[in-house]
PDB file of C-alpha atoms in Angstrom:
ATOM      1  CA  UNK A   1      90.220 136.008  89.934  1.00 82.00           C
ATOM      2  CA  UNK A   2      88.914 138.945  91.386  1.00 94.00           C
ATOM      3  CA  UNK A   3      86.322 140.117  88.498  1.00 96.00           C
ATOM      4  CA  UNK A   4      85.132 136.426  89.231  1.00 97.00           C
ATOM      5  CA  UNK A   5      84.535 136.651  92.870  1.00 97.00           C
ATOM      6  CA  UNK A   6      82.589 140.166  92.252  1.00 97.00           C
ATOM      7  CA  UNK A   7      79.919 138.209  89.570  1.00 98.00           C
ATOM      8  CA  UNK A   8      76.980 136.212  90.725  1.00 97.00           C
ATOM      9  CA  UNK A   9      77.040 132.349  90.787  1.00 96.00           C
ATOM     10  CA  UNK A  10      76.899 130.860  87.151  1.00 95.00           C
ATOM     11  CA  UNK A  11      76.748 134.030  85.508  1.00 97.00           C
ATOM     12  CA  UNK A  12      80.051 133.883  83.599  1.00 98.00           C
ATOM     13  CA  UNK A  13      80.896 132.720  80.177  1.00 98.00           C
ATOM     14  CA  UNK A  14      84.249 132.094  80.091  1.00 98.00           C
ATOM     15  CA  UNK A  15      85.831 132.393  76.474  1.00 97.00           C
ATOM     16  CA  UNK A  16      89.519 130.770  75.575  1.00 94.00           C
ATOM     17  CA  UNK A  17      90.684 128.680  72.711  1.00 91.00           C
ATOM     18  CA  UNK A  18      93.953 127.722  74.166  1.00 78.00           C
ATOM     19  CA  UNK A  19      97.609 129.087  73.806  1.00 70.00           C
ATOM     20  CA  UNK A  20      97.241 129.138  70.330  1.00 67.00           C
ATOM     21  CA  UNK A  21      94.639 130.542  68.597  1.00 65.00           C
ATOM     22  CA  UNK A  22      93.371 129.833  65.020  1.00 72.00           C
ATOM     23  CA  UNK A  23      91.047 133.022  64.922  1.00 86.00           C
ATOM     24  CA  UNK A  24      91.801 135.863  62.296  1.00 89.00           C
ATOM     25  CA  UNK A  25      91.478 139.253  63.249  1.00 90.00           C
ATOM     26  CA  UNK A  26      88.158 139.699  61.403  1.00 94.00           C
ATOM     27  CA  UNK A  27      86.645 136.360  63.484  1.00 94.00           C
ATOM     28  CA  UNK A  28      87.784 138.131  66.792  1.00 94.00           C
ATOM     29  CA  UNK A  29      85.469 141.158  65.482  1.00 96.00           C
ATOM     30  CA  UNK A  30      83.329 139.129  64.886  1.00 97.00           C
ATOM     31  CA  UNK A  31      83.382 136.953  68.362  1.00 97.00           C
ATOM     32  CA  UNK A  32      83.762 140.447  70.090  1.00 98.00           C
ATOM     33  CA  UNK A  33      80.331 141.606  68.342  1.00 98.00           C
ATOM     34  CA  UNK A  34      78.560 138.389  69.202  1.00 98.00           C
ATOM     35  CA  UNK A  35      79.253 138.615  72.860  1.00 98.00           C
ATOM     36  CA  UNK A  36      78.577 142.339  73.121  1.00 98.00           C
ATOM     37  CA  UNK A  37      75.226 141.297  71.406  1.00 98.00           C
ATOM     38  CA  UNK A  38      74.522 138.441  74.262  1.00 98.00           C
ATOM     39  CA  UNK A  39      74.490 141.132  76.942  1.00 97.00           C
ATOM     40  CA  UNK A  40      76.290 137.868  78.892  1.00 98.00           C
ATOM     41  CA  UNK A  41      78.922 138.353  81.377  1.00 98.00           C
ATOM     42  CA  UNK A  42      81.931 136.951  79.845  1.00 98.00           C
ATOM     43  CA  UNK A  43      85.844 136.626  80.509  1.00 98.00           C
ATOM     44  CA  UNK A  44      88.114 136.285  77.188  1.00 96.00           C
ATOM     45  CA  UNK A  45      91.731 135.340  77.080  1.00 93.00           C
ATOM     46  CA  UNK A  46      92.806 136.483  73.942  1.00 89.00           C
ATOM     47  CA  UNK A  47      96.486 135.063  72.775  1.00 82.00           C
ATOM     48  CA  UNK A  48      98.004 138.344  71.724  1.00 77.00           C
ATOM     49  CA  UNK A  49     101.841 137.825  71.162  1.00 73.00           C
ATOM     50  CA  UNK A  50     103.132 140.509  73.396  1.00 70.00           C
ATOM     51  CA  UNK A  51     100.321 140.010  75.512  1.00 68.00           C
ATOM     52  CA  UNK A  52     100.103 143.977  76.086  1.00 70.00           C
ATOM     53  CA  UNK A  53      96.788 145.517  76.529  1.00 79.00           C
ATOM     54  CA  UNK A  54      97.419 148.586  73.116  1.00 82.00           C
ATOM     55  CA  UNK A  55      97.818 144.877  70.850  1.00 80.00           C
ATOM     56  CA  UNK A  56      94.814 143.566  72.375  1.00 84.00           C
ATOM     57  CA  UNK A  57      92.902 146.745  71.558  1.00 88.00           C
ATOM     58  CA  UNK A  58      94.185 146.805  67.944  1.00 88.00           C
ATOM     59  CA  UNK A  59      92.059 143.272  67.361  1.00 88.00           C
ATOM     60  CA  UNK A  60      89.215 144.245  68.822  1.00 94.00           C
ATOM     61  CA  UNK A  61      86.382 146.576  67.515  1.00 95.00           C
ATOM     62  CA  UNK A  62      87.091 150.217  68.377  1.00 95.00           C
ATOM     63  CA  UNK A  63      85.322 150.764  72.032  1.00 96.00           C
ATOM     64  CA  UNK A  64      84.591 147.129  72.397  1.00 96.00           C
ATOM     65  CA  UNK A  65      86.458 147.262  76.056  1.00 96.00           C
ATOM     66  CA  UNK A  66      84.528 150.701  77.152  1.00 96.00           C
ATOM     67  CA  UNK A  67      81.288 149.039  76.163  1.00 97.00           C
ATOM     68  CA  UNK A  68      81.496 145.741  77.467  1.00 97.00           C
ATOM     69  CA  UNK A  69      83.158 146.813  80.871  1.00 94.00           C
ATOM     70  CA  UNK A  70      80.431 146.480  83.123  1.00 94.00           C
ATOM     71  CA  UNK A  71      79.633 142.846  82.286  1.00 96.00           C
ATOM     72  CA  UNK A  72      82.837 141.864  80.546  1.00 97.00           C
ATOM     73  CA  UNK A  73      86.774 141.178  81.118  1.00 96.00           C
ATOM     74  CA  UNK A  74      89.164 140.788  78.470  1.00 94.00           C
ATOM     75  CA  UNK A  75      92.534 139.320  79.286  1.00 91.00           C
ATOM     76  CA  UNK A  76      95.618 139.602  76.320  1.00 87.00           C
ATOM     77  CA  UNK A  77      98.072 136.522  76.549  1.00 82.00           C
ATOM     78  CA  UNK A  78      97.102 133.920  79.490  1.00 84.00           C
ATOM     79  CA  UNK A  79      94.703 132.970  82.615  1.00 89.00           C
ATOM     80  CA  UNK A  80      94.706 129.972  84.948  1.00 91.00           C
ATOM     81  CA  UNK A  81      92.355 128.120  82.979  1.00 91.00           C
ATOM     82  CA  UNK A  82      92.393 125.206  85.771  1.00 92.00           C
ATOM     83  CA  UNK A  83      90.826 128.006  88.393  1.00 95.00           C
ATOM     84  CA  UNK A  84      88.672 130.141  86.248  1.00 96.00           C
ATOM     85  CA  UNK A  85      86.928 126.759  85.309  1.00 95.00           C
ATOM     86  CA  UNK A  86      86.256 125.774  88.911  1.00 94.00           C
ATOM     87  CA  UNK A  87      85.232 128.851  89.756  1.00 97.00           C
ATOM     88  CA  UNK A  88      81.764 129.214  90.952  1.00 96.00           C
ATOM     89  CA  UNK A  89      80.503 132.080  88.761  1.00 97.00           C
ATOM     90  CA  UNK A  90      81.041 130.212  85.474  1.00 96.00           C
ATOM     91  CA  UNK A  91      77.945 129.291  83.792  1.00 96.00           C
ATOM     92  CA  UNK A  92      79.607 128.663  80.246  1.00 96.00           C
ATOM     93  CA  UNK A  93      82.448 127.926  78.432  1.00 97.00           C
ATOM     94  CA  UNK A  94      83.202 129.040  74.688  1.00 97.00           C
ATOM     95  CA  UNK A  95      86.568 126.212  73.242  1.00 95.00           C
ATOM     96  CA  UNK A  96      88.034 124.631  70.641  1.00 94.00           C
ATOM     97  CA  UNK A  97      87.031 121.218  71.992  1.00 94.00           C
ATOM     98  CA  UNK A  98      90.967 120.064  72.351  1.00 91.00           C
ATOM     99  CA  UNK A  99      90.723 116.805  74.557  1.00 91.00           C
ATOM    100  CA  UNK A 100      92.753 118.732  77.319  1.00 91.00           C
ATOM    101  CA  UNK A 101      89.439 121.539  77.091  1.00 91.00           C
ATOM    102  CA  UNK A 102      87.031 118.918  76.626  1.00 92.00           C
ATOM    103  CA  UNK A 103      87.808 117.091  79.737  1.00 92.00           C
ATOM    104  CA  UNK A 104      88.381 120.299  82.131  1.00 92.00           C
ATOM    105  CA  UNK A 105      85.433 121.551  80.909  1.00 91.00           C
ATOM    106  CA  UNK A 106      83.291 118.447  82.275  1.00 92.00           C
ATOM    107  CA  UNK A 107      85.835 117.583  85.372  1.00 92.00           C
ATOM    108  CA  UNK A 108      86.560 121.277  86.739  1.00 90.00           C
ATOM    109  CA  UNK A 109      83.805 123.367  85.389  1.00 90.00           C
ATOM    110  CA  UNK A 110      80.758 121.185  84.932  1.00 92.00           C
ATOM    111  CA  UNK A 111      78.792 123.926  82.888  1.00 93.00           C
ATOM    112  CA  UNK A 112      77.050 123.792  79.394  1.00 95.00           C
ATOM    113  CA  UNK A 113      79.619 124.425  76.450  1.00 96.00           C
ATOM    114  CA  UNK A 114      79.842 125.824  73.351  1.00 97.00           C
ATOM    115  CA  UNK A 115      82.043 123.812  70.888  1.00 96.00           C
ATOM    116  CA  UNK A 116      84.105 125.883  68.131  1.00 95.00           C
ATOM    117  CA  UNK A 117      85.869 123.448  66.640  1.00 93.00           C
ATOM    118  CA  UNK A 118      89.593 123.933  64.332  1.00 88.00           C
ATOM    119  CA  UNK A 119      90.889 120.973  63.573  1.00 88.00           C
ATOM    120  CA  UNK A 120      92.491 117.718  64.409  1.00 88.00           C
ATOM    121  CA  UNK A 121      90.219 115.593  67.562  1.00 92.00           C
ATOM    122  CA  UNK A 122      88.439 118.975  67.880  1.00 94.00           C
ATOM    123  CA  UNK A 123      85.253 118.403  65.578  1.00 94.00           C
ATOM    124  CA  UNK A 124      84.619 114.785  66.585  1.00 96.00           C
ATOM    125  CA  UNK A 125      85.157 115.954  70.611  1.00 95.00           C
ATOM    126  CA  UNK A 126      82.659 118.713  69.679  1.00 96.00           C
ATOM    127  CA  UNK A 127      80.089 116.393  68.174  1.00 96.00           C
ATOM    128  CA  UNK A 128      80.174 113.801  71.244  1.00 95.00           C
ATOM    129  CA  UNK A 129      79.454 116.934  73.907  1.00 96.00           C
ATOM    130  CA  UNK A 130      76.936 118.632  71.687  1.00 96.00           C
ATOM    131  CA  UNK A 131      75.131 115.188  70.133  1.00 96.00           C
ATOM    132  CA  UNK A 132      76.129 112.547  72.369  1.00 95.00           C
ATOM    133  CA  UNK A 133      76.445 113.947  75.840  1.00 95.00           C
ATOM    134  CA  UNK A 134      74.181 116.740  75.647  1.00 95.00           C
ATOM    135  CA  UNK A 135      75.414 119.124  77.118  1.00 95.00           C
ATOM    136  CA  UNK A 136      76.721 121.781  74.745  1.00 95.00           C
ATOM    137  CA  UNK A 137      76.096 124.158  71.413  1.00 97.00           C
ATOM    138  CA  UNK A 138      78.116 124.294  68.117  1.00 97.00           C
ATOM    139  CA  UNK A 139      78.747 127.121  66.375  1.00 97.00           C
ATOM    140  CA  UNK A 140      78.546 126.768  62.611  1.00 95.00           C
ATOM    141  CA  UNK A 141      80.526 128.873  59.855  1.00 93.00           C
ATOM    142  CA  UNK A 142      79.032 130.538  56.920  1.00 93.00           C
ATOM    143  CA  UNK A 143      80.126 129.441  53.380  1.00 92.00           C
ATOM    144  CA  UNK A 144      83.783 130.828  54.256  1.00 92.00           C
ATOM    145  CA  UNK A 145      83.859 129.503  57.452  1.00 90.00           C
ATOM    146  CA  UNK A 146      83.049 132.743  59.531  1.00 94.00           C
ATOM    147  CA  UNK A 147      81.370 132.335  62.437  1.00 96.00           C
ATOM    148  CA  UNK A 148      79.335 135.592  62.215  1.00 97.00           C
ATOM    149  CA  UNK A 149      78.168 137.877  65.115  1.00 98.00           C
ATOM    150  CA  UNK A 150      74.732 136.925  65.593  1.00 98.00           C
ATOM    151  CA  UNK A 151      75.490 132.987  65.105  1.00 98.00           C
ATOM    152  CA  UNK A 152      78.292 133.698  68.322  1.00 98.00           C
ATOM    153  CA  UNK A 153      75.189 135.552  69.937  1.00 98.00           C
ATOM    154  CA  UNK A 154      73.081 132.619  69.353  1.00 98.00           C
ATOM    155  CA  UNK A 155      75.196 130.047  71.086  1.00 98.00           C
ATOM    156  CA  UNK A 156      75.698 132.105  74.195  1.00 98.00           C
ATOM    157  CA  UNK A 157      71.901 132.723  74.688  1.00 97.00           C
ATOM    158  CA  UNK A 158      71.166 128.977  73.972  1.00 95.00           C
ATOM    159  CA  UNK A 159      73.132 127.644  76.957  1.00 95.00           C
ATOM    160  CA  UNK A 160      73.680 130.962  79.287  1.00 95.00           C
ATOM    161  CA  UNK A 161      69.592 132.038  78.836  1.00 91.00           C
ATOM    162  CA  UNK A 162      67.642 129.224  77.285  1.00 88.00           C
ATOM    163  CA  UNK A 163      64.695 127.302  78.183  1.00 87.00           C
ATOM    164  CA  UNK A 164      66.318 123.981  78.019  1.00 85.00           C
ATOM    165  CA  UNK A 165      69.537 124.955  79.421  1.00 89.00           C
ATOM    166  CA  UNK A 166      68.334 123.613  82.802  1.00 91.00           C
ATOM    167  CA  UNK A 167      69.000 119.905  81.329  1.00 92.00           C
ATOM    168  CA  UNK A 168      72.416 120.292  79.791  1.00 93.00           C
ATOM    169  CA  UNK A 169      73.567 122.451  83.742  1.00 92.00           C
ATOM    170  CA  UNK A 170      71.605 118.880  85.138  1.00 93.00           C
ATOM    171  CA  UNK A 171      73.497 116.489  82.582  1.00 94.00           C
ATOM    172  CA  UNK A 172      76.905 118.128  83.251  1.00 93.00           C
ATOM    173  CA  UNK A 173      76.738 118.114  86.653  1.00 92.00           C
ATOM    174  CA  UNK A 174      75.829 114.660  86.685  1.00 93.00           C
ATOM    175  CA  UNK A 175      79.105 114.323  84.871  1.00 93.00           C
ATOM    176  CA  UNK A 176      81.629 115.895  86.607  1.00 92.00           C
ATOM    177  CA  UNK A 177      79.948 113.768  90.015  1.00 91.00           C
ATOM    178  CA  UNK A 178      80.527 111.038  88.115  1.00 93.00           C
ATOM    179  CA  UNK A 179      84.088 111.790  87.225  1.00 91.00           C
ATOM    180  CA  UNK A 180      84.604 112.689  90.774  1.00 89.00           C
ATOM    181  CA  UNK A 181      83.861 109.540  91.969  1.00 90.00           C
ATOM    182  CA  UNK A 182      85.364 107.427  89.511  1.00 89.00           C
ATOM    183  CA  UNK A 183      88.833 109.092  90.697  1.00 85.00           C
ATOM    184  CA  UNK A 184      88.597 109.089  94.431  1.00 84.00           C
ATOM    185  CA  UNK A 185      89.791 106.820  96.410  1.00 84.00           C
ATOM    186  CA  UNK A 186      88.148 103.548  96.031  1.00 84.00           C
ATOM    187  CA  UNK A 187      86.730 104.784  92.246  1.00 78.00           C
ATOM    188  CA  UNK A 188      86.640 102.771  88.991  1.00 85.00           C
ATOM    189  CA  UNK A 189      89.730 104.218  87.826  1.00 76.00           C
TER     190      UNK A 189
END
């Protein structure tokens, strides 16, 4: 949590898809590419089975890491999800839209998302924070189901640099006070 502390307040787009990811070696390119492209801050956990830095490097694009290391920190195997989302330099959050995700991401992090959904509850979570709470992006595939660089650099402008990201910071927020106060002491639930 270190990096963290050292960024400014909402500047951070944190990047996970869980313990197991779905991504192929050429969509982690491509992801890599896309953030590069944002010029965002970012953190990325990246599942890598032996969660060793050299495996890491083999997935991503050669000198991804030396180029990104001013505004960028890439973890191989696992973070504390639970603290990086409370943290007060997120600004973002790039996930699969599992209902575990879905509801830190409103509860603990209270920033705009960006929905990549796989499969399962993931696709109809994704549709209810980007269509029906407002407060997220999806990223769409091409014909093969890529998600391409510059779509990836799309979604992280939209709700790290936008115009209208103001409203979905102002909707989630309003969220995750309501959520606070439904569970304290004396809440609805």
């Amino acid at each position: 949590l270190s990096w963290l502390n050292e960024q400014p307040v909402e500047s951070v787009l944190y990047v996970s898809f869980g313990s197991f990811s779905l991504l192929t070696p050429r969509q982690i390119s491509e992801l890599a590419l896309g953030l590069e492209a944002s010029q965002q801050r970012f953190l990325w956990v990246v599942p890598v089975k032996n969660k060793s830095m050299e495996e890491l490097e083999a997935l991503l694009p050669e000198g991804f890491l030396k180029r990104t290391e001013e505004r960028g920190l890439v973890l191989p195997g696992w973070a504390p999800q639970h603290l990086i989302l409370a943290h007060s330099s997120l600004g973002g959050f790039i996930m699969h839209c599992g209902w575990n995700s879905t509801l830190e991401a409103i509860t603990l992090a209270g920033v705009p998302v960006i929905g990549w959904p796989f499969l399962g509850d993931q696709a109809p979570n994704c549709r209810y924070l980007v269509d029906g709470l407002c407060i997220g992006v999806e990223v769409i595939g091409n014909d093969n189901g890529l998600v391409e660089s510059d779509e990836v650099e799309r979604a992280v402008r939209e709700i790290m640099d936008s115009p209208w990201v103001e409203g979905m910071k102002s909707r989630v927020k309003d969220l995750k006070a309501a959520a606070s106060r439904a569970v304290a002491q004396g809440g609805s639930s």
